[in-house]
GROMACS .gro file of C-alpha atoms in nm:
model
  128
    1SER     CA    1   1.428  -0.669   3.283
    2VAL     CA    2   1.102  -0.491   3.340
    3SER     CA    3   1.286  -0.166   3.367
    4THR     CA    4   1.322  -0.137   3.002
    5LEU     CA    5   0.958  -0.174   2.915
    6HIS     CA    6   0.758   0.107   2.787
    7SER     CA    7   0.584   0.335   3.039
    8ASP     CA    8   0.251   0.235   2.897
    9LEU     CA    9   0.332  -0.142   2.973
   10LEU     CA   10   0.437  -0.067   3.313
   11LYS     CA   11   0.111   0.107   3.395
   12ALA     CA   12  -0.120  -0.108   3.171
   13TRP     CA   13  -0.296  -0.267   3.491
   14ASN     CA   14  -0.394  -0.028   3.753
   15GLY     CA   15  -0.701  -0.211   3.899
   16VAL     CA   16  -0.908  -0.499   3.846
   17PRO     CA   17  -1.041  -0.462   3.468
   18ALA     CA   18  -1.420  -0.483   3.394
   19GLY     CA   19  -1.582  -0.841   3.357
   20ILE     CA   20  -1.270  -1.002   3.601
   21THR     CA   21  -1.422  -1.180   3.884
   22GLU     CA   22  -1.321  -1.425   4.158
   23SER     CA   23  -1.431  -1.733   3.933
   24SER     CA   24  -1.230  -1.583   3.607
   25LEU     CA   25  -0.933  -1.810   3.485
   26ASN     CA   26  -0.590  -1.782   3.644
   27ARG     CA   27  -0.450  -1.509   3.435
   28ILE     CA   28  -0.483  -1.302   3.752
   29ASP     CA   29  -0.292  -1.279   4.059
   30PRO     CA   30  -0.465  -1.297   4.445
   31ASN     CA   31  -0.506  -0.919   4.395
   32GLY     CA   32  -0.688  -0.944   4.083
   33ILE     CA   33  -0.408  -0.795   3.839
   34PRO     CA   34  -0.389  -1.000   3.509
   35VAL     CA   35  -0.019  -1.194   3.480
   36VAL     CA   36   0.226  -1.076   3.244
   37ASP     CA   37   0.448  -1.325   3.290
   38PHE     CA   38   0.777  -1.270   3.086
   39GLU     CA   39   0.959  -1.582   3.218
   40ARG     CA   40   0.705  -1.867   3.110
   41SER     CA   41   0.538  -1.794   2.845
   42SER     CA   42   0.285  -2.059   2.912
   43ARG     CA   43   0.119  -1.865   3.179
   44ASN     CA   44   0.032  -1.571   2.891
   45ASN     CA   45  -0.276  -1.778   2.778
   46ALA     CA   46  -0.131  -1.779   2.431
   47THR     CA   47  -0.483  -1.877   2.292
   48SER     CA   48  -0.609  -1.523   2.387
   49THR     CA   49  -0.557  -1.189   2.195
   50ARG     CA   50  -0.521  -0.978   2.479
   51PHE     CA   51  -0.168  -0.899   2.464
   52LEU     CA   52  -0.140  -0.902   2.056
   53LEU     CA   53  -0.011  -0.621   1.901
   54ASP     CA   54  -0.008  -0.510   1.557
   55GLY     CA   55   0.348  -0.562   1.430
   56SER     CA   56   0.336  -0.350   1.101
   57TYR     CA   57   0.609  -0.106   1.071
   58PHE     CA   58   0.770   0.128   0.793
   59VAL     CA   59   1.134   0.217   0.783
   60ILE     CA   60   1.332   0.497   0.572
   61LYS     CA   61   1.609   0.258   0.568
   62ASN     CA   62   1.876   0.431   0.323
   63ILE     CA   63   1.890   0.773   0.166
   64ALA     CA   64   2.191   0.876  -0.052
   65LEU     CA   65   2.252   1.194  -0.216
   66ASN     CA   66   2.502   1.295  -0.459
   67TYR     CA   67   2.638   1.631  -0.592
   68ALA     CA   68   2.872   1.696  -0.878
   69ILE     CA   69   3.071   1.994  -0.832
   70PRO     CA   70   3.051   2.218  -1.170
   71HIS     CA   71   3.340   2.128  -1.407
   72SER     CA   72   3.395   2.507  -1.447
   73LEU     CA   73   3.491   2.514  -1.072
   74VAL     CA   74   3.686   2.165  -1.104
   75LYS     CA   75   3.900   2.298  -1.363
   76ARG     CA   76   4.024   2.583  -1.146
   77LEU     CA   77   4.163   2.348  -0.921
   78ASP     CA   78   4.343   2.140  -1.203
   79LEU     CA   79   4.105   1.843  -1.135
   80SER     CA   80   3.888   1.627  -1.334
   81ASP     CA   81   3.623   1.593  -1.134
   82VAL     CA   82   3.472   1.636  -0.793
   83GLY     CA   83   3.143   1.496  -0.612
   84LEU     CA   84   3.034   1.504  -0.287
   85THR     CA   85   2.800   1.238  -0.110
   86PHE     CA   86   2.585   1.226   0.179
   87SER     CA   87   2.398   0.920   0.295
   88VAL     CA   88   2.188   0.817   0.620
   89GLU     CA   89   2.089   0.451   0.722
   90ASN     CA   90   1.797   0.387   0.939
   91LEU     CA   91   1.635   0.763   0.941
   92ALA     CA   92   1.347   0.700   1.064
   93THR     CA   93   1.081   0.421   1.176
   94PHE     CA   94   0.701   0.451   1.193
   95THR     CA   95   0.517   0.200   1.415
   96SER     CA   96   0.244   0.181   1.673
   97LEU     CA   97   0.474  -0.054   1.888
   98LYS     CA   98   0.595   0.214   2.149
   99GLY     CA   99   0.930   0.138   2.302
  100MET     CA  100   0.993  -0.171   2.103
  101ASN     CA  101   1.202  -0.187   1.762
  102PRO     CA  102   0.996  -0.393   1.495
  103GLN     CA  103   1.296  -0.494   1.339
  104GLN     CA  104   1.425  -0.733   1.586
  105SER     CA  105   1.331  -1.067   1.699
  106PHE     CA  106   1.064  -1.021   1.967
  107ALA     CA  107   0.961  -1.303   2.240
  108GLY     CA  108   0.790  -1.072   2.495
  109THR     CA  109   1.100  -0.878   2.645
  110SER     CA  110   1.333  -0.628   2.507
  111ASP     CA  111   1.632  -0.798   2.672
  112ASN     CA  112   1.805  -0.472   2.695
  113VAL     CA  113   1.869  -0.440   2.321
  114LEU     CA  114   1.992  -0.127   2.170
  115VAL     CA  115   1.788   0.038   1.900
  116THR     CA  116   1.927  -0.013   1.544
  117ALA     CA  117   2.173   0.286   1.491
  118ARG     CA  118   2.117   0.577   1.285
  119VAL     CA  119   2.435   0.637   1.062
  120PHE     CA  120   2.540   0.929   0.867
  121SER     CA  121   2.802   0.925   0.608
  122LEU     CA  122   2.966   1.230   0.428
  123GLY     CA  123   3.218   1.151   0.130
  124VAL     CA  124   3.425   1.323  -0.119
  125ASN     CA  125   3.510   1.178  -0.472
  126ILE     CA  126   3.798   1.342  -0.637
  127LYS     CA  127   3.960   1.227  -0.977
  128LEU     CA  128   4.288   1.405  -1.049
   0.00000   0.00000   0.00000
């Protein structure tokens, strides 16, 4: 769906690019605008690097923090051990791909796929 595209892509062709003439290859429509055809990849000039993007990315995937309550406090509660755990998954993704999730399979359109969920977890471990 075109509505799911990043705003940079939606406004990418606002006029005829420099060097495009009437005798240029059929990458342009009758109005002189280069064609990005999301339905048929054969029209995207596969040998060109025009639409090639750097797909590198860095993800902070998992962070876990554990804290053991001091035994002096735990003994007052008549327990042998108490621990707290906090974790987060998919904290951040750093990429130059605007509006796209670099971890998903990408064939030229986002297909309304949701971004990878960020999950926060909090736990308590009590030993009697």
